[in-house]
Short mmCIF file of C-alpha atoms in Angstrom, two decimals:
data_model
loop_
_atom_site.label_atom_id
_atom_site.label_comp_id
_atom_site.label_asym_id
_atom_site.label_seq_id
_atom_site.Cartn_x
_atom_site.Cartn_y
_atom_site.Cartn_z
CA MET A 22 19.13 -14.80 3.66
CA TRP A 23 15.71 -13.93 4.04
CA GLU A 24 14.85 -10.65 5.77
CA GLU A 25 11.82 -8.16 7.14
CA ILE A 26 12.96 -4.60 5.37
CA GLY A 27 10.00 -3.03 6.64
CA GLU A 28 6.04 -3.60 7.62
CA ASN A 29 4.87 -6.20 4.99
CA VAL A 30 8.01 -6.03 3.13
CA TYR A 31 10.48 -8.62 2.82
CA ALA A 32 13.67 -9.31 1.08
CA SER A 33 15.38 -12.85 0.01
CA PHE A 34 18.99 -11.74 -0.58
CA GLY A 35 20.26 -13.49 -3.50
CA THR A 36 23.45 -15.97 -3.60
CA ASP A 37 26.31 -16.03 -5.51
CA HIS A 38 25.40 -14.02 -8.60
CA SER A 39 21.69 -14.48 -8.25
CA SER A 40 19.99 -10.98 -7.68
CA HIS A 41 18.11 -10.12 -4.58
CA ALA A 42 14.04 -10.58 -4.83
CA TYR A 43 11.87 -8.15 -2.67
CA VAL A 44 8.45 -8.92 -1.96
CA LEU A 45 5.71 -6.66 -1.03
CA VAL A 46 2.56 -8.11 0.69
CA GLY A 47 -0.24 -5.75 -0.23
CA LYS A 48 -3.91 -6.24 -1.16
CA LYS A 49 -2.16 -8.11 -4.19
CA VAL A 50 1.22 -9.68 -3.90
CA ALA A 51 4.17 -8.41 -5.43
CA LEU A 52 7.82 -9.82 -6.34
CA ILE A 53 10.65 -7.44 -7.88
CA ASP A 54 12.80 -9.44 -9.36
CA SER A 55 12.63 -13.52 -8.46
CA GLY A 56 16.55 -14.64 -8.85
CA LEU A 57 18.46 -17.78 -10.16
CA ALA A 58 17.81 -21.48 -8.86
CA GLY A 59 20.66 -21.40 -5.97
CA SER A 60 17.98 -18.93 -4.17
CA ALA A 61 14.52 -20.81 -4.80
CA ARG A 62 14.73 -22.56 -1.33
CA GLN A 63 15.54 -19.57 0.62
CA LEU A 64 12.72 -17.58 -1.86
CA LYS A 65 9.71 -20.46 -1.42
CA GLU A 66 10.88 -21.25 2.40
CA GLY A 67 10.53 -17.33 2.94
CA LEU A 68 7.04 -17.07 1.41
CA SER A 69 5.76 -20.28 3.22
CA ALA A 70 7.07 -18.19 6.66
CA ILE A 71 4.84 -15.53 6.05
CA GLY A 72 1.51 -17.73 4.93
CA VAL A 73 1.99 -16.86 1.14
CA THR A 74 2.34 -19.47 -1.38
CA PRO A 75 3.53 -19.31 -5.27
CA LYS A 76 -0.34 -18.93 -6.26
CA ASP A 77 -0.55 -15.92 -4.34
CA VAL A 78 2.49 -13.99 -5.98
CA GLY A 79 -0.16 -11.63 -8.32
CA ILE A 80 2.20 -9.45 -10.39
CA ILE A 81 6.41 -9.88 -10.89
CA LEU A 82 8.05 -6.29 -11.51
CA HIS A 83 11.35 -7.07 -13.18
CA THR A 84 13.76 -3.95 -12.81
CA HIS A 85 15.81 -5.58 -16.08
CA GLY A 86 15.62 -8.37 -18.78
CA HIS A 87 19.40 -10.57 -17.33
CA ALA A 88 18.61 -13.86 -16.01
CA ASP A 89 19.77 -13.49 -12.58
CA ASN A 90 16.61 -11.59 -12.53
CA PHE A 91 13.96 -13.92 -13.83
CA SER A 92 15.32 -17.47 -13.37
CA LEU A 93 12.96 -18.24 -10.86
CA ASP A 94 9.79 -16.77 -12.14
CA TYR A 95 8.43 -19.69 -13.03
CA LEU A 96 7.59 -20.49 -9.77
CA PHE A 97 5.24 -18.51 -9.86
CA PRO A 98 2.37 -19.92 -12.21
CA LYS A 99 -0.21 -16.89 -11.37
CA ALA A 100 1.98 -13.91 -11.90
CA GLU A 101 2.16 -11.47 -14.31
CA VAL A 102 5.32 -10.80 -15.50
CA TRP A 103 6.07 -7.23 -16.51
CA MET A 104 9.64 -5.42 -18.31
CA HIS A 105 10.21 -2.74 -19.96
CA PRO A 106 10.18 -3.13 -23.80
CA ALA A 107 13.53 -2.86 -24.78
CA ASP A 108 14.76 -5.46 -22.57
CA ALA A 109 11.20 -7.79 -23.12
CA MET A 110 11.90 -7.97 -26.67
CA TYR A 111 15.18 -9.79 -25.92
CA VAL A 112 14.07 -12.21 -23.13
CA ASN A 113 10.52 -13.07 -25.33
CA ALA A 114 12.93 -13.51 -28.28
CA ARG A 115 15.11 -16.17 -25.60
CA ASP A 116 18.61 -14.16 -26.32
CA PRO A 117 21.51 -16.25 -24.42
CA VAL A 118 23.99 -13.05 -25.30
CA PHE A 119 21.21 -10.34 -24.04
CA ALA A 120 20.40 -12.24 -20.73
CA LEU A 121 23.95 -13.39 -20.09
CA THR A 122 23.22 -17.00 -19.83
CA ASN A 123 26.86 -18.22 -20.20
CA SER A 124 28.17 -15.59 -18.37
CA LEU A 125 26.23 -16.99 -15.24
CA ASN A 126 26.69 -20.59 -16.37
CA LEU A 127 23.35 -21.39 -16.96
CA PRO A 128 22.92 -24.63 -18.82
CA VAL A 129 18.86 -24.77 -18.51
CA VAL A 130 17.24 -21.42 -18.46
CA LYS A 131 13.50 -21.37 -17.56
CA TRP A 132 12.12 -18.66 -20.17
CA PRO A 133 10.02 -16.35 -18.45
CA ASN A 134 6.66 -15.17 -20.99
CA VAL A 135 6.75 -11.34 -20.97
CA ALA A 136 3.41 -10.41 -21.71
CA HIS A 137 3.02 -6.91 -20.12
CA THR A 138 5.63 -3.96 -20.84
CA PHE A 139 5.13 -0.85 -18.77
CA VAL A 140 5.85 2.84 -20.06
CA ASP A 141 7.78 5.57 -17.38
CA LYS A 142 5.65 6.61 -14.67
CA GLN A 143 3.43 4.09 -14.66
CA VAL A 144 1.69 3.21 -11.42
CA PHE A 145 0.90 0.20 -9.85
CA ASP A 146 -1.93 0.08 -7.08
CA LEU A 147 -1.35 -3.13 -4.61
CA GLY A 148 -3.43 -1.98 -1.91
CA ASN A 149 -1.28 -0.44 1.04
CA PHE A 150 1.78 -0.06 -1.38
CA SER A 151 2.03 2.82 -4.64
CA VAL A 152 4.70 1.71 -6.78
CA GLN A 153 5.75 3.76 -9.62
CA VAL A 154 8.21 3.29 -12.43
CA LEU A 155 10.77 5.18 -13.27
CA PHE A 156 12.95 4.27 -16.43
CA THR A 157 16.84 4.28 -15.48
CA PRO A 158 18.71 3.12 -17.92
CA GLY A 159 22.16 2.15 -18.28
CA HIS A 160 22.83 -1.06 -17.18
CA THR A 161 20.09 -2.18 -19.80
CA LYS A 162 18.49 0.04 -22.29
CA GLY A 163 15.83 -1.18 -20.74
CA SER A 164 16.39 -0.81 -17.07
CA VAL A 165 14.42 0.13 -14.61
CA SER A 166 13.72 1.43 -11.10
CA PHE A 167 10.24 1.07 -8.98
CA MET A 168 9.70 3.64 -6.34
CA GLU A 169 7.33 2.77 -3.38
CA GLN A 170 5.49 6.29 -3.07
CA ASN A 171 4.59 6.04 0.34
CA LYS A 172 7.59 5.06 2.14
CA ARG A 173 9.88 6.63 -0.52
CA TRP A 174 11.83 3.37 -0.80
CA LEU A 175 13.38 3.19 -4.30
CA PHE A 176 13.89 -0.74 -5.60
CA CYS A 177 17.05 0.18 -8.22
CA GLY A 178 17.82 -3.60 -9.56
CA ASP A 179 21.77 -3.15 -10.93
CA THR A 180 21.60 0.73 -11.86
CA LEU A 181 22.98 1.42 -8.71
CA PHE A 182 24.73 -0.16 -5.55
CA SER A 183 26.45 1.10 -1.92
CA THR A 184 29.72 0.11 -3.92
CA GLY A 185 29.47 1.74 -7.23
CA LEU A 186 27.60 2.24 -10.50
CA GLY A 187 25.89 -0.47 -12.09
CA ARG A 188 27.87 -2.60 -15.01
CA TRP A 189 27.88 -0.61 -18.44
CA ASP A 190 30.27 -2.66 -20.14
CA LEU A 191 27.00 -5.40 -21.22
CA THR A 192 24.93 -6.29 -24.27
CA SER A 193 22.78 -2.57 -24.37
CA GLY A 194 24.70 -1.06 -21.74
CA ASN A 195 25.67 2.70 -21.58
CA LYS A 196 27.93 4.71 -18.93
CA PRO A 197 26.79 7.89 -19.91
CA GLN A 198 22.58 6.76 -19.10
CA VAL A 199 24.33 4.94 -16.22
CA ILE A 200 24.77 8.25 -14.83
CA SER A 201 21.69 9.95 -15.80
CA SER A 202 20.16 7.51 -14.08
CA ALA A 203 21.73 7.64 -10.95
CA ARG A 204 20.94 11.51 -10.60
CA LYS A 205 17.55 10.49 -11.34
CA ILE A 206 17.41 8.53 -8.83
CA LEU A 207 18.78 11.17 -6.67
CA PHE A 208 16.13 13.90 -7.67
CA SER A 209 13.56 11.33 -6.84
CA SER A 210 14.45 11.94 -3.12
CA PRO A 211 14.30 8.30 -1.73
CA LYS A 212 14.72 7.66 1.73
CA MET A 213 15.94 4.04 1.24
CA ILE A 214 17.62 2.54 -2.19
CA LEU A 215 17.34 -1.38 -2.23
CA PRO A 216 19.74 -2.01 -4.93
CA GLY A 217 19.48 -5.83 -7.01
CA HIS A 218 23.24 -6.87 -5.57
CA GLY A 219 24.57 -6.07 -2.06
CA LEU A 220 23.54 -3.97 0.43
CA PRO A 221 20.33 -1.46 1.00
CA ILE A 222 21.89 2.69 0.97
CA LYS A 223 20.04 3.86 4.25
CA ALA A 224 19.67 7.48 3.66
CA ARG A 225 19.60 10.18 6.21
CA GLY A 226 18.18 12.62 3.58
CA SER A 227 19.08 14.02 0.17
CA ALA A 228 22.46 15.07 1.06
CA SER A 229 23.86 11.46 2.38
CA ILE A 230 22.76 9.97 -1.04
CA ALA A 231 24.20 12.75 -3.19
CA ARG A 232 27.23 12.18 -1.48
CA GLN A 233 27.26 8.37 -1.99
CA LEU A 234 26.54 9.35 -5.90
CA GLU A 235 29.19 11.87 -6.09
CA ARG A 236 31.73 9.29 -5.06
CA LEU A 237 30.20 6.38 -7.16
CA MET A 238 30.30 8.70 -10.40
CA THR A 239 33.98 9.60 -10.78
CA GLU A 240 34.33 5.51 -10.77
CA GLU A 241 36.41 4.51 -13.46
CA ALA A 242 35.31 0.75 -13.52
CA PRO A 243 32.00 -0.47 -13.73
CA GLU A 244 31.07 -3.59 -10.25
CA SER A 245 31.30 -6.98 -11.06
CA PHE A 246 27.58 -7.58 -10.24
CA TYR A 247 25.86 -8.97 -13.60
#
């Protein structure tokens, strides 16, 4: 499903195991994650509906380096591909175990070339959007979230969902780090949390998110999303 979630902010909600892809249309068009092949038609048709071609996408910001987040990067030939260096090293090495290509049943993988890596608190000026990197490891060693500083909307990848914490049982995952990152998300005071899978967390102030995090942090089993 393609949905406008705010002015010039769109979501291509992933099907099956695909991550969501979020599109921010500023002076530069940015994509937060891209998704799996099964979501390609939806993503392309959604972009076309708002007058954006694949060549208009200037930057892809990845929350982490799993294949369900990067498999459609190849559709955007002019985009800079960014990822945290701790995950980029595995992706550039074409590591199938780290990227979960077998778990996702991907016989063919179109690997991106991650030529750009970011650091915690780095800011991307997209014109009418200002996106800051927040280092939120735990799902993977290099997992990050992105805070759109004007709206206080946080794109958290697989660190946190409305139904649970992100998985910590995969390669380079770590439960204490996931919990610490969830707290970091809370302290960043987001007005809405947009995860890589599942429904957004729409908060009525920080207390609402705090209650949800308190519940999620008591869970013994991780969510099933990749």
